[in-house]
């Protein structure tokens, strides 16, 4: 069996590197295309003068990575919608978005998971200020009892403001703005449902057809009296839609280490392919039956991918399994690594921004880890009995995936579920049963065939899976949380895992040296991170609505000062990530006073008491809190501060007026509602 096609792996890796470089560098589209064209021309000339270029490998080894790095750069620039002259950001001055209302016509492209206060959609623009435009926006509709779900493909218009998406206002919070920017969504609009004008024209696409199919399936399933949780699990497992999953259910699966079950990925598609192969197996005995079976399998896989919403994980899985199915049919002696690289390369050619999707990264890393690590683990033990053999296979697959994903999951999610193997050992073997029963139930929903027994088994299976996950997630002593993990630790731990696996696979003395080097780098990174957090000192004024909160961090302890006490939800939202990143804990909490001294700075808080002039006091920082009714220009003349700060406890119109006064008097003004938390380190 031929192993990895090394040149193609190099091509894929070089393209990935080019996409990353192109994403973060400011090179223009024309420059990237010019450089790529020149490199192709150079390669052509060299090949023409020496036709043995590829057999020698010297020029190939140097030029091919360079060419595909440039190809990756050009690829990300070509797919950047801002380089399209019809994109809305190029059609209208950005100041109009902030100051004036604009007329917008659009259709619904995607429905996102709702938040506490808003229903959210991705919309595709048609007309903006009477100009034909392209591009996507985030549409937020405030929740009320009259809100209905807007269907994909429906066309609407409204008059309102388009604003930039808010950046995180507290340190280390999830950057939703960057997340949407990676999907080429740069602005948002907020409108009430009653202000939307619906048009008769419908934008038909495969996404609308898939949405209508999902809607019809849900209507058919309702006659079987599935409860809300069961229906949300069915939508997640079989239809790829997680919008209705409650936060409680999501947290339970996350804490149990089974969150991948809720996202349709390679596991689900692989099981589905086995089911399809079993159903189509009789065709293989007929003339041309194998070809028909392969074609039918690929068609059904892509139909499932479309219905599941063409998410990055589904695209990756279906693309990879399509190549695998074709490879098996033509008896190609290629490795699964090549199939992974081919599927990744094809997907990124169509949408290079997928590389920055966390789901895409987790999906590919999980499959690569299983393919690489699981066979090595499986050889260490050979069970005699069928049941123990299957349990061992399931355990090795689960452990391999978790080991490969360990660095990136710690980096993104800061926790590790210690009992992941228990939930996966029980859930993964039964997932095939649930998927098979689900497909059968959906098929029976379109017939009049009695199916109460099957429905009961299906409901019981879902409830059993949920109960197991909930039980595992409640074993909090096995859940390691609040793990601080930097990008340096991510890289060095990945090196430790890779060198350990290669050494375990085949012992060689030089591999021990590589393992020792990677371990030294890992521990050095930990020591550097510990030194940074141990010596970090700062005063931070947080942004929070209708409250003033600031803290003093020293020796990994945070002393917290607040005007009003924080609720549990606000406490987590405001402080959790900040404490994790700094490996800190709250030492004490105090009620807010009016005067504080931090190092060389004197900080005075002016609130509604309007007390600002104190004998002998010369504050260099004024913190405005609670929308005090003051004459700021007079205060500036009397106190002469160097810095004025307005936090989220103030009315926005007050802050706007204060900012104008400070600009006039040339005094530094900082507003947390736009700039985020204020940090004072010296």
Coordinates of N, CA, C and O in Angstrom, one line a residue, residues 52-133:
X52 N 14.0 17.7 -16.6 CA 14.1 16.7 -15.5 C 13.9 17.3 -14.1 O 14.3 16.8 -13.1
X53 N 13.3 18.5 -14.2 CA 13.1 19.2 -12.9 C 12.4 18.4 -11.9 O 12.8 18.4 -10.7
X54 N 11.3 17.7 -12.3 CA 10.5 17.0 -11.3 C 11.2 15.7 -10.8 O 11.0 15.2 -9.7
X55 N 12.0 15.1 -11.7 CA 12.7 13.9 -11.3 C 13.8 14.2 -10.4 O 14.1 13.5 -9.4
X56 N 14.5 15.3 -10.6 CA 15.6 15.7 -9.7 C 15.1 16.1 -8.4 O 15.6 15.8 -7.3
X57 N 14.0 16.9 -8.4 CA 13.4 17.3 -7.2 C 14.0 18.5 -6.5 O 13.4 19.1 -5.6
X58 N 15.1 19.0 -7.0 CA 15.7 20.2 -6.3 C 14.9 21.4 -6.5 O 14.5 22.1 -5.5
X59 N 14.6 21.8 -7.7 CA 13.8 23.0 -8.0 C 12.4 22.8 -7.5 O 11.8 23.7 -7.1
X60 N 11.9 21.6 -7.7 CA 10.5 21.3 -7.3 C 10.4 21.6 -5.8 O 9.4 22.2 -5.3
X61 N 11.4 21.0 -5.1 CA 11.3 21.2 -3.6 C 11.3 22.6 -3.1 O 10.8 22.9 -2.1
X62 N 12.0 23.5 -3.9 CA 12.1 24.9 -3.5 C 10.9 25.7 -4.1 O 10.3 26.5 -3.4
X63 N 10.6 25.5 -5.4 CA 9.6 26.4 -6.0 C 8.2 26.0 -5.7 O 7.3 26.9 -5.6
X64 N 7.9 24.7 -5.5 CA 6.5 24.3 -5.3 C 5.9 25.0 -4.0 O 4.9 25.6 -4.0
X65 N 6.6 24.8 -2.9 CA 6.0 25.5 -1.7 C 5.9 27.0 -1.8 O 4.9 27.6 -1.4
X66 N 6.9 27.6 -2.5 CA 6.8 29.1 -2.7 C 5.6 29.5 -3.5 O 4.9 30.4 -3.2
X67 N 5.4 28.7 -4.6 CA 4.3 29.0 -5.5 C 2.9 28.9 -4.8 O 2.1 29.7 -4.9
X68 N 2.8 27.8 -4.0 CA 1.5 27.6 -3.4 C 1.3 28.4 -2.1 O 0.2 28.6 -1.7
X69 N 2.4 29.0 -1.6 CA 2.2 30.0 -0.5 C 1.6 31.2 -1.2 O 0.7 31.9 -0.7
X70 N 2.2 31.6 -2.3 CA 1.7 32.8 -3.1 C 0.2 32.5 -3.6 O -0.6 33.4 -3.6
X71 N 0.0 31.2 -3.9 CA -1.4 30.8 -4.3 C -2.4 31.0 -3.2 O -3.5 31.5 -3.4
X72 N -1.9 30.6 -2.0 CA -2.8 30.8 -0.8 C -3.1 32.3 -0.5 O -4.2 32.6 -0.2
X73 N -2.0 33.1 -0.7 CA -2.2 34.5 -0.5 C -3.2 35.1 -1.5 O -4.1 35.9 -1.1
X74 N -3.0 34.7 -2.8 CA -3.9 35.2 -3.8 C -5.3 34.7 -3.6 O -6.3 35.4 -3.8
X75 N -5.4 33.4 -3.1 CA -6.8 32.8 -2.8 C -7.6 33.6 -1.8 O -8.8 33.9 -2.0
X76 N -6.9 34.0 -0.7 CA -7.7 34.7 0.4 C -8.0 36.1 -0.1 O -9.1 36.6 0.3
X77 N -7.2 36.7 -0.9 CA -7.5 38.0 -1.4 C -8.6 38.0 -2.5 O -9.5 38.9 -2.6
X78 N -8.6 37.0 -3.3 CA -9.7 36.8 -4.4 C -11.0 36.7 -3.7 O -12.0 37.2 -4.2
X79 N -11.1 35.9 -2.6 CA -12.3 35.7 -1.9 C -12.7 36.8 -0.9 O -13.8 36.7 -0.3
X80 N -11.9 37.8 -0.8 CA -12.2 38.9 0.1 C -13.3 39.8 -0.6 O -13.1 40.4 -1.7
X81 N -14.5 39.8 -0.1 CA -15.6 40.5 -0.8 C -15.4 42.0 -0.9 O -15.9 42.7 -1.8
X82 N -14.5 42.6 -0.1 CA -14.2 44.0 -0.2 C -13.4 44.4 -1.5 O -13.4 45.5 -1.8
X83 N -12.9 43.3 -2.1 CA -12.2 43.6 -3.4 C -13.2 43.6 -4.6 O -12.8 43.8 -5.7
X84 N -14.5 43.3 -4.3 CA -15.5 43.4 -5.3 C -16.1 44.8 -5.3 O -16.5 45.3 -4.2
X85 N -16.1 45.5 -6.4 CA -16.5 46.9 -6.5 C -18.0 47.0 -6.1 O -18.4 48.1 -5.7
X86 N -18.8 45.9 -6.2 CA -20.2 46.0 -5.9 C -20.5 45.7 -4.4 O -21.6 45.8 -4.0
X87 N -19.4 45.4 -3.7 CA -19.6 45.2 -2.2 C -20.1 46.5 -1.6 O -19.6 47.5 -1.9
X88 N -21.0 46.3 -0.6 CA -21.7 47.5 0.0 C -20.7 48.5 0.6 O -20.9 49.7 0.7
X89 N -19.6 47.9 1.2 CA -18.6 48.8 1.8 C -17.9 49.7 0.8 O -17.3 50.7 1.2
X90 N -17.9 49.3 -0.5 CA -17.2 50.2 -1.5 C -18.2 51.1 -2.2 O -17.8 51.9 -3.0
X91 N -19.5 51.0 -1.9 CA -20.5 51.7 -2.5 C -21.0 53.0 -1.8 O -21.7 53.8 -2.3
X92 N -20.7 53.0 -0.5 CA -21.2 54.1 0.3 C -20.2 54.5 1.4 O -19.4 53.6 1.9
X93 N -20.1 55.7 1.7 CA -19.2 56.2 2.7 C -19.5 55.6 4.1 O -20.7 55.6 4.5
X94 N -18.5 55.2 4.8 CA -18.7 54.6 6.1 C -19.4 55.5 7.1 O -20.1 55.1 8.0
X95 N -19.2 56.8 6.9 CA -19.8 57.8 7.9 C -21.3 57.7 7.8 O -22.0 58.0 8.8
X96 N -21.9 57.4 6.6 CA -23.3 57.3 6.5 C -23.9 56.2 7.4 O -25.0 56.3 7.9
X97 N -23.1 55.1 7.6 CA -23.6 54.0 8.4 C -23.9 54.5 9.8 O -24.8 54.1 10.5
X98 N -23.0 55.4 10.3 CA -23.0 55.7 11.7 C -24.0 56.9 12.0 O -24.6 57.0 13.1
X99 N -24.3 57.7 11.0 CA -25.0 59.0 11.2 C -26.4 58.9 10.7 O -27.3 59.5 11.3
X100 N -26.7 58.3 9.6 CA -28.0 58.3 8.9 C -28.6 57.0 8.8 O -27.9 55.9 8.8
X101 N -29.9 57.0 8.7 CA -30.7 55.8 8.3 C -30.6 55.6 6.8 O -30.6 56.5 6.0
X102 N -30.5 54.3 6.4 CA -30.4 54.0 5.0 C -31.5 52.9 4.7 O -31.9 52.2 5.5
X103 N -32.0 53.0 3.5 CA -32.9 52.0 3.0 C -32.2 50.7 2.5 O -31.2 50.8 1.8
X104 N -32.7 49.6 3.0 CA -32.0 48.3 2.8 C -33.0 47.3 2.3 O -34.1 47.2 2.9
X105 N -32.6 46.6 1.2 CA -33.4 45.4 0.8 C -32.5 44.2 0.8 O -31.4 44.3 0.3
X106 N -33.0 43.1 1.3 CA -32.2 41.9 1.5 C -33.1 40.7 1.5 O -34.3 40.7 1.6
X107 N -32.4 39.5 1.5 CA -33.1 38.3 1.8 C -32.4 37.5 2.9 O -31.2 37.7 3.1
X108 N -33.1 36.7 3.6 CA -32.6 35.9 4.7 C -31.7 34.8 4.1 O -32.1 34.0 3.4
X109 N -30.4 34.8 4.6 CA -29.5 33.8 4.1 C -29.3 32.6 5.1 O -29.1 31.5 4.7
X110 N -29.3 33.0 6.4 CA -29.1 32.0 7.4 C -29.7 32.4 8.7 O -29.7 33.6 9.1
X111 N -30.2 31.5 9.5 CA -30.7 31.8 10.8 C -29.7 31.3 11.9 O -29.2 30.2 11.8
X112 N -29.3 32.2 12.8 CA -28.3 31.9 13.8 C -29.0 31.6 15.1 O -30.2 31.8 15.3
X113 N -28.3 31.1 16.1 CA -28.8 30.8 17.4 C -29.2 32.1 18.1 O -28.4 33.1 18.1
X114 N -30.4 32.2 18.7 CA -30.8 33.4 19.3 C -30.1 33.6 20.6 O -29.6 32.7 21.3
X115 N -30.1 34.9 21.0 CA -29.5 35.2 22.4 C -30.7 35.6 23.3 O -31.9 35.4 22.9
X116 N -30.4 36.0 24.5 CA -31.4 36.3 25.4 C -32.3 37.4 24.9 O -33.5 37.4 25.2
X117 N -31.8 38.4 24.2 CA -32.6 39.6 23.8 C -32.8 39.6 22.3 O -33.7 40.4 21.9
X118 N -32.1 38.9 21.5 CA -32.3 39.1 20.0 C -32.4 37.7 19.3 O -31.8 36.7 19.7
X119 N -33.2 37.7 18.2 CA -33.2 36.7 17.2 C -32.2 37.2 16.1 O -32.2 38.4 15.8
X120 N -31.3 36.3 15.7 CA -30.2 36.8 14.8 C -30.2 36.0 13.5 O -30.5 34.8 13.4
X121 N -30.0 36.8 12.4 CA -29.9 36.2 11.0 C -28.7 36.8 10.3 O -28.3 37.9 10.5
X122 N -28.2 36.0 9.3 CA -27.3 36.5 8.3 C -28.2 36.8 7.1 O -28.9 36.0 6.6
X123 N -28.1 38.1 6.6 CA -28.9 38.5 5.5 C -28.0 38.9 4.3 O -26.9 39.4 4.5
X124 N -28.4 38.6 3.1 CA -27.7 39.0 1.9 C -28.3 40.2 1.3 O -29.5 40.2 1.0
X125 N -27.5 41.3 1.1 CA -28.0 42.6 0.6 C -28.3 42.5 -0.9 O -27.6 41.9 -1.7
X126 N -29.4 43.3 -1.3 CA -29.7 43.5 -2.7 C -29.5 45.0 -3.0 O -28.9 45.3 -4.0
X127 N -30.2 45.8 -2.2 CA -30.1 47.3 -2.5 C -29.8 48.0 -1.2 O -30.3 47.7 -0.1
X128 N -28.9 49.0 -1.3 CA -28.6 49.9 -0.2 C -28.6 51.3 -0.7 O -27.8 51.6 -1.6
X129 N -29.5 52.1 -0.1 CA -29.6 53.5 -0.6 C -29.7 53.6 -2.1 O -29.0 54.4 -2.8
X130 N -30.7 52.8 -2.6 CA -31.0 52.8 -4.0 C -29.9 52.4 -5.0 O -29.9 52.7 -6.2
X131 N -28.9 51.7 -4.4 CA -27.8 51.1 -5.2 C -27.8 49.6 -5.1 O -28.0 49.1 -4.0
X132 N -27.6 48.9 -6.2 CA -27.5 47.5 -6.2 C -26.1 47.1 -5.6 O -25.1 47.5 -6.1
X133 N -26.2 46.3 -4.6 CA -24.9 45.9 -3.8 C -24.9 44.4 -3.6 O -25.9 43.7 -3.7

